[in-house]
Amino acid sequence: ILKILKHQSVRGLSVVAFELEVVGYTIALAYCLHKGLPFSAYGELAFLLIQAIILVAIIYYYSQPVGTKTWIRALLYCAVAPTILAGQIDPILFEALYASQHAIFFFARVPQIWANYSNKSTGELSFLTCLMNSAGSMVRVFTSLQEKAPTSVVMGSVLGIVMNGTILSQIIVYQKPHGKKEKKLD
């Protein structure tokens, strides 16, 4: 968030990736709340959801003009999210939503990974944030195992390690060395 605000740029960031993150965090948080898991097993999801919502808002702000489809997606989320977070949906649908959130997180990361690969740059992605996401996924595996969370919760965290680790690796590989001037070819 701070890097985007400092540079006033969302260069290299995939809007779809961050929108899907918001959806995925909403479903994951709602599921953990609905299952009555201890806060230690899912607490960071609340903060990650808030961060993801702020990031999407900032991306929209710096991606002016925002199209009608974007507004429709945002309004649809605002209409549906409270119902999901309150757990006021059919239990079978809730289980299906939770099962799909792993795919949502996977597909949220793929556009960003592909954009990074295609651009040979990670744009305004923050090394520190990606490092914390990767570490958070690792810690989440441990706490989920300690709290005897369902296997699907643990597997979602393992998927997070793989996807966040890939983006973190790209940040390391594509970063430009500081202090060195690029040579001009004649």
PDB file of C-alpha atoms in Angstrom:
ATOM      1  CA  ILE A   1       0.000   0.000   0.000  1.00  0.00           C
ATOM      2  CA  LEU A   2       2.756   2.423   0.975  1.00  0.00           C
ATOM      3  CA  LYS A   3       4.803   1.643  -2.138  1.00  0.00           C
ATOM      4  CA  ILE A   4       1.813   2.321  -4.400  1.00  0.00           C
ATOM      5  CA  LEU A   5       1.028   5.570  -2.606  1.00  0.00           C
ATOM      6  CA  LYS A   6       4.680   6.661  -2.666  1.00  0.00           C
ATOM      7  CA  HIS A   7       5.024   6.060  -6.415  1.00  0.00           C
ATOM      8  CA  GLN A   8       1.394   6.911  -7.237  1.00  0.00           C
ATOM      9  CA  SER A   9       1.493   3.960  -9.588  1.00  0.00           C
ATOM     10  CA  VAL A  10      -0.043   0.512  -9.883  1.00  0.00           C
ATOM     11  CA  ARG A  11       2.414  -0.474 -12.632  1.00  0.00           C
ATOM     12  CA  GLY A  12       2.667  -4.242 -12.969  1.00  0.00           C
ATOM     13  CA  LEU A  13      -0.215  -5.043 -10.629  1.00  0.00           C
ATOM     14  CA  SER A  14      -3.004  -7.316 -11.806  1.00  0.00           C
ATOM     15  CA  VAL A  15      -6.408  -5.875 -10.845  1.00  0.00           C
ATOM     16  CA  VAL A  16      -8.076  -9.271 -11.289  1.00  0.00           C
ATOM     17  CA  ALA A  17      -5.530 -10.879  -8.971  1.00  0.00           C
ATOM     18  CA  PHE A  18      -6.313  -8.481  -6.159  1.00  0.00           C
ATOM     19  CA  GLU A  19     -10.089  -8.659  -6.728  1.00  0.00           C
ATOM     20  CA  LEU A  20      -9.928 -12.446  -6.518  1.00  0.00           C
ATOM     21  CA  GLU A  21      -7.888 -12.177  -3.316  1.00  0.00           C
ATOM     22  CA  VAL A  22     -10.695 -10.151  -1.740  1.00  0.00           C
ATOM     23  CA  VAL A  23     -13.209 -12.847  -2.703  1.00  0.00           C
ATOM     24  CA  GLY A  24     -10.947 -15.644  -1.472  1.00  0.00           C
ATOM     25  CA  TYR A  25     -10.195 -13.977   1.876  1.00  0.00           C
ATOM     26  CA  THR A  26     -13.897 -13.256   2.375  1.00  0.00           C
ATOM     27  CA  ILE A  27     -14.826 -16.908   1.838  1.00  0.00           C
ATOM     28  CA  ALA A  28     -11.957 -18.225   3.969  1.00  0.00           C
ATOM     29  CA  LEU A  29     -12.725 -15.849   6.845  1.00  0.00           C
ATOM     30  CA  ALA A  30     -16.446 -16.615   6.704  1.00  0.00           C
ATOM     31  CA  TYR A  31     -15.776 -20.356   6.735  1.00  0.00           C
ATOM     32  CA  CYS A  32     -13.453 -20.173   9.733  1.00  0.00           C
ATOM     33  CA  LEU A  33     -15.941 -17.987  11.609  1.00  0.00           C
ATOM     34  CA  HIS A  34     -18.809 -20.324  10.716  1.00  0.00           C
ATOM     35  CA  LYS A  35     -16.833 -23.405  11.834  1.00  0.00           C
ATOM     36  CA  GLY A  36     -16.035 -21.749  15.154  1.00  0.00           C
ATOM     37  CA  LEU A  37     -12.284 -22.188  14.765  1.00  0.00           C
ATOM     38  CA  PRO A  38     -10.102 -20.396  17.324  1.00  0.00           C
ATOM     39  CA  PHE A  39      -8.940 -16.931  16.278  1.00  0.00           C
ATOM     40  CA  SER A  40      -5.332 -18.151  16.300  1.00  0.00           C
ATOM     41  CA  ALA A  41      -6.145 -20.459  13.368  1.00  0.00           C
ATOM     42  CA  TYR A  42      -7.501 -17.708  11.100  1.00  0.00           C
ATOM     43  CA  GLY A  43      -7.013 -14.274  12.690  1.00  0.00           C
ATOM     44  CA  GLU A  44      -4.673 -12.973  10.043  1.00  0.00           C
ATOM     45  CA  LEU A  45      -7.398 -13.513   7.426  1.00  0.00           C
ATOM     46  CA  ALA A  46      -9.347 -10.557   8.830  1.00  0.00           C
ATOM     47  CA  PHE A  47      -6.322  -8.285   8.418  1.00  0.00           C
ATOM     48  CA  LEU A  48      -5.459  -9.718   5.001  1.00  0.00           C
ATOM     49  CA  LEU A  49      -9.042  -9.068   3.861  1.00  0.00           C
ATOM     50  CA  ILE A  50      -8.871  -5.450   5.027  1.00  0.00           C
ATOM     51  CA  GLN A  51      -5.499  -5.020   3.301  1.00  0.00           C
ATOM     52  CA  ALA A  52      -6.818  -6.589   0.078  1.00  0.00           C
ATOM     53  CA  ILE A  53      -9.879  -4.305   0.062  1.00  0.00           C
ATOM     54  CA  ILE A  54      -7.651  -1.245   0.557  1.00  0.00           C
ATOM     55  CA  LEU A  55      -5.351  -2.429  -2.248  1.00  0.00           C
ATOM     56  CA  VAL A  56      -8.261  -2.897  -4.650  1.00  0.00           C
ATOM     57  CA  ALA A  57      -9.579   0.569  -3.803  1.00  0.00           C
ATOM     58  CA  ILE A  58      -6.136   2.101  -4.414  1.00  0.00           C
ATOM     59  CA  ILE A  59      -5.738   0.169  -7.669  1.00  0.00           C
ATOM     60  CA  TYR A  60      -9.133   1.453  -8.815  1.00  0.00           C
ATOM     61  CA  TYR A  61      -8.136   4.993  -7.837  1.00  0.00           C
ATOM     62  CA  TYR A  62      -4.884   4.914  -9.822  1.00  0.00           C
ATOM     63  CA  SER A  63      -6.485   3.060 -12.752  1.00  0.00           C
ATOM     64  CA  GLN A  64      -8.843   5.861 -13.714  1.00  0.00           C
ATOM     65  CA  PRO A  65     -11.188   5.807 -15.446  1.00  0.00           C
ATOM     66  CA  VAL A  66     -12.844   2.817 -13.798  1.00  0.00           C
ATOM     67  CA  GLY A  67     -15.176   1.034 -16.180  1.00  0.00           C
ATOM     68  CA  THR A  68     -18.761  -0.072 -15.654  1.00  0.00           C
ATOM     69  CA  LYS A  69     -17.766  -3.743 -15.295  1.00  0.00           C
ATOM     70  CA  THR A  70     -15.434  -2.823 -12.450  1.00  0.00           C
ATOM     71  CA  TRP A  71     -18.198  -0.942 -10.630  1.00  0.00           C
ATOM     72  CA  ILE A  72     -20.571  -3.868 -11.131  1.00  0.00           C
ATOM     73  CA  ARG A  73     -18.012  -6.308  -9.646  1.00  0.00           C
ATOM     74  CA  ALA A  74     -17.444  -3.997  -6.670  1.00  0.00           C
ATOM     75  CA  LEU A  75     -21.176  -3.526  -6.026  1.00  0.00           C
ATOM     76  CA  LEU A  76     -21.836  -7.248  -6.376  1.00  0.00           C
ATOM     77  CA  TYR A  77     -19.146  -7.965  -3.775  1.00  0.00           C
ATOM     78  CA  CYS A  78     -20.628  -5.366  -1.401  1.00  0.00           C
ATOM     79  CA  ALA A  79     -24.065  -6.943  -1.824  1.00  0.00           C
ATOM     80  CA  VAL A  80     -23.009 -10.577  -1.306  1.00  0.00           C
ATOM     81  CA  ALA A  81     -20.089 -10.387   1.174  1.00  0.00           C
ATOM     82  CA  PRO A  82     -22.145  -9.558   4.299  1.00  0.00           C
ATOM     83  CA  THR A  83     -24.359 -12.603   3.733  1.00  0.00           C
ATOM     84  CA  ILE A  84     -21.354 -14.888   3.313  1.00  0.00           C
ATOM     85  CA  LEU A  85     -19.529 -13.425   6.321  1.00  0.00           C
ATOM     86  CA  ALA A  86     -22.642 -13.896   8.443  1.00  0.00           C
ATOM     87  CA  GLY A  87     -22.832 -17.541   7.343  1.00  0.00           C
ATOM     88  CA  GLN A  88     -26.399 -17.050   6.139  1.00  0.00           C
ATOM     89  CA  ILE A  89     -26.183 -19.396   3.180  1.00  0.00           C
ATOM     90  CA  ASP A  90     -27.023 -23.035   2.682  1.00  0.00           C
ATOM     91  CA  PRO A  91     -24.418 -25.252   4.436  1.00  0.00           C
ATOM     92  CA  ILE A  92     -23.806 -27.291   1.276  1.00  0.00           C
ATOM     93  CA  LEU A  93     -23.237 -24.101  -0.732  1.00  0.00           C
ATOM     94  CA  PHE A  94     -20.949 -22.839   2.038  1.00  0.00           C
ATOM     95  CA  GLU A  95     -18.811 -26.004   1.818  1.00  0.00           C
ATOM     96  CA  ALA A  96     -18.680 -25.675  -1.969  1.00  0.00           C
ATOM     97  CA  LEU A  97     -17.641 -22.027  -1.668  1.00  0.00           C
ATOM     98  CA  TYR A  98     -14.910 -22.922   0.773  1.00  0.00           C
ATOM     99  CA  ALA A  99     -13.680 -25.725  -1.453  1.00  0.00           C
ATOM    100  CA  SER A 100     -13.584 -23.272  -4.373  1.00  0.00           C
ATOM    101  CA  GLN A 101     -11.626 -20.636  -2.466  1.00  0.00           C
ATOM    102  CA  HIS A 102      -8.430 -22.644  -2.934  1.00  0.00           C
ATOM    103  CA  ALA A 103      -8.959 -22.407  -6.695  1.00  0.00           C
ATOM    104  CA  ILE A 104      -9.802 -18.715  -6.295  1.00  0.00           C
ATOM    105  CA  PHE A 105      -6.478 -18.055  -4.542  1.00  0.00           C
ATOM    106  CA  PHE A 106      -4.651 -20.099  -7.163  1.00  0.00           C
ATOM    107  CA  PHE A 107      -6.263 -18.128  -9.981  1.00  0.00           C
ATOM    108  CA  ALA A 108      -5.717 -14.874  -8.085  1.00  0.00           C
ATOM    109  CA  ARG A 109      -1.977 -15.470  -8.126  1.00  0.00           C
ATOM    110  CA  VAL A 110      -1.668 -16.823 -11.683  1.00  0.00           C
ATOM    111  CA  PRO A 111      -2.414 -13.483 -13.463  1.00  0.00           C
ATOM    112  CA  GLN A 112       0.107 -11.711 -11.237  1.00  0.00           C
ATOM    113  CA  ILE A 113       2.743 -14.405 -11.743  1.00  0.00           C
ATOM    114  CA  TRP A 114       2.145 -14.300 -15.500  1.00  0.00           C
ATOM    115  CA  ALA A 115       2.280 -10.475 -15.602  1.00  0.00           C
ATOM    116  CA  ASN A 116       5.556 -10.562 -13.674  1.00  0.00           C
ATOM    117  CA  TYR A 117       6.972 -13.180 -16.034  1.00  0.00           C
ATOM    118  CA  SER A 118       5.804 -11.380 -19.184  1.00  0.00           C
ATOM    119  CA  ASN A 119       7.115  -8.003 -18.007  1.00  0.00           C
ATOM    120  CA  LYS A 120      10.288  -9.432 -16.445  1.00  0.00           C
ATOM    121  CA  SER A 121       9.372  -7.035 -13.652  1.00  0.00           C
ATOM    122  CA  THR A 122       7.231  -7.080 -10.542  1.00  0.00           C
ATOM    123  CA  GLY A 123       6.263  -3.427 -10.848  1.00  0.00           C
ATOM    124  CA  GLU A 124       5.011  -1.978  -7.578  1.00  0.00           C
ATOM    125  CA  LEU A 125       4.783  -5.296  -5.725  1.00  0.00           C
ATOM    126  CA  SER A 126       6.312  -5.000  -2.283  1.00  0.00           C
ATOM    127  CA  PHE A 127       9.080  -7.424  -1.303  1.00  0.00           C
ATOM    128  CA  LEU A 128       8.205  -7.035   2.380  1.00  0.00           C
ATOM    129  CA  THR A 129       4.503  -7.751   1.819  1.00  0.00           C
ATOM    130  CA  CYS A 130       5.240 -10.827  -0.304  1.00  0.00           C
ATOM    131  CA  LEU A 131       7.750 -12.030   2.283  1.00  0.00           C
ATOM    132  CA  MET A 132       5.160 -11.619   5.036  1.00  0.00           C
ATOM    133  CA  ASN A 133       2.517 -13.394   2.916  1.00  0.00           C
ATOM    134  CA  SER A 134       4.888 -16.325   2.395  1.00  0.00           C
ATOM    135  CA  ALA A 135       5.866 -16.454   6.062  1.00  0.00           C
ATOM    136  CA  GLY A 136       2.225 -16.078   7.072  1.00  0.00           C
ATOM    137  CA  SER A 137       1.281 -19.074   4.960  1.00  0.00           C
ATOM    138  CA  MET A 138       4.000 -21.114   6.640  1.00  0.00           C
ATOM    139  CA  VAL A 139       2.868 -20.063  10.107  1.00  0.00           C
ATOM    140  CA  ARG A 140      -0.756 -20.741   9.131  1.00  0.00           C
ATOM    141  CA  VAL A 141       0.135 -24.364   8.325  1.00  0.00           C
ATOM    142  CA  PHE A 142       1.663 -24.757  11.785  1.00  0.00           C
ATOM    143  CA  THR A 143      -1.191 -23.072  13.684  1.00  0.00           C
ATOM    144  CA  SER A 144      -3.822 -24.919  11.654  1.00  0.00           C
ATOM    145  CA  LEU A 145      -2.185 -28.235  12.502  1.00  0.00           C
ATOM    146  CA  GLN A 146      -1.923 -27.242  16.172  1.00  0.00           C
ATOM    147  CA  GLU A 147      -5.591 -26.227  16.277  1.00  0.00           C
ATOM    148  CA  LYS A 148      -6.630 -29.425  14.450  1.00  0.00           C
ATOM    149  CA  ALA A 149      -8.171 -27.460  11.588  1.00  0.00           C
ATOM    150  CA  PRO A 150      -9.692 -29.435   8.709  1.00  0.00           C
ATOM    151  CA  THR A 151      -7.271 -30.752   6.061  1.00  0.00           C
ATOM    152  CA  SER A 152      -8.738 -28.325   3.519  1.00  0.00           C
ATOM    153  CA  VAL A 153      -7.608 -25.395   5.684  1.00  0.00           C
ATOM    154  CA  VAL A 154      -4.075 -26.797   5.907  1.00  0.00           C
ATOM    155  CA  MET A 155      -3.922 -27.519   2.172  1.00  0.00           C
ATOM    156  CA  GLY A 156      -5.034 -23.977   1.403  1.00  0.00           C
ATOM    157  CA  SER A 157      -2.091 -22.687   3.420  1.00  0.00           C
ATOM    158  CA  VAL A 158       0.286 -25.043   1.618  1.00  0.00           C
ATOM    159  CA  LEU A 159      -1.023 -23.692  -1.699  1.00  0.00           C
ATOM    160  CA  GLY A 160      -0.397 -20.201  -0.314  1.00  0.00           C
ATOM    161  CA  ILE A 161       3.226 -21.121   0.397  1.00  0.00           C
ATOM    162  CA  VAL A 162       3.715 -22.270  -3.205  1.00  0.00           C
ATOM    163  CA  MET A 163       2.001 -19.309  -4.877  1.00  0.00           C
ATOM    164  CA  ASN A 164       3.356 -16.591  -2.549  1.00  0.00           C
ATOM    165  CA  GLY A 165       6.790 -18.185  -2.756  1.00  0.00           C
ATOM    166  CA  THR A 166       6.654 -18.004  -6.541  1.00  0.00           C
ATOM    167  CA  ILE A 167       5.860 -14.283  -6.475  1.00  0.00           C
ATOM    168  CA  LEU A 168       8.535 -13.686  -3.833  1.00  0.00           C
ATOM    169  CA  SER A 169      11.047 -15.515  -6.032  1.00  0.00           C
ATOM    170  CA  GLN A 170      10.057 -13.332  -8.985  1.00  0.00           C
ATOM    171  CA  ILE A 171      10.620 -10.177  -6.946  1.00  0.00           C
ATOM    172  CA  ILE A 172      14.119 -11.402  -6.092  1.00  0.00           C
ATOM    173  CA  VAL A 173      14.932 -12.503  -9.657  1.00  0.00           C
ATOM    174  CA  TYR A 174      13.529  -9.433 -11.425  1.00  0.00           C
ATOM    175  CA  GLN A 175      14.794  -6.740  -9.063  1.00  0.00           C
ATOM    176  CA  LYS A 176      17.248  -4.321 -10.593  1.00  0.00           C
ATOM    177  CA  PRO A 177      20.530  -3.877  -8.756  1.00  0.00           C
ATOM    178  CA  HIS A 178      20.753  -0.512  -7.004  1.00  0.00           C
ATOM    179  CA  GLY A 179      23.657   1.781  -7.656  1.00  0.00           C
ATOM    180  CA  LYS A 180      24.655   0.265 -11.002  1.00  0.00           C
ATOM    181  CA  LYS A 181      24.078   2.170 -14.209  1.00  0.00           C
ATOM    182  CA  GLU A 182      22.724   0.229 -17.140  1.00  0.00           C
ATOM    183  CA  LYS A 183      25.056   0.020 -20.106  1.00  0.00           C
ATOM    184  CA  LYS A 184      23.786   1.507 -23.320  1.00  0.00           C
ATOM    185  CA  LEU A 185      24.247  -0.592 -26.406  1.00  0.00           C
ATOM    186  CA  ASP A 186      25.195   1.282 -29.575  1.00  0.00           C
TER     187      ASP A 186
END
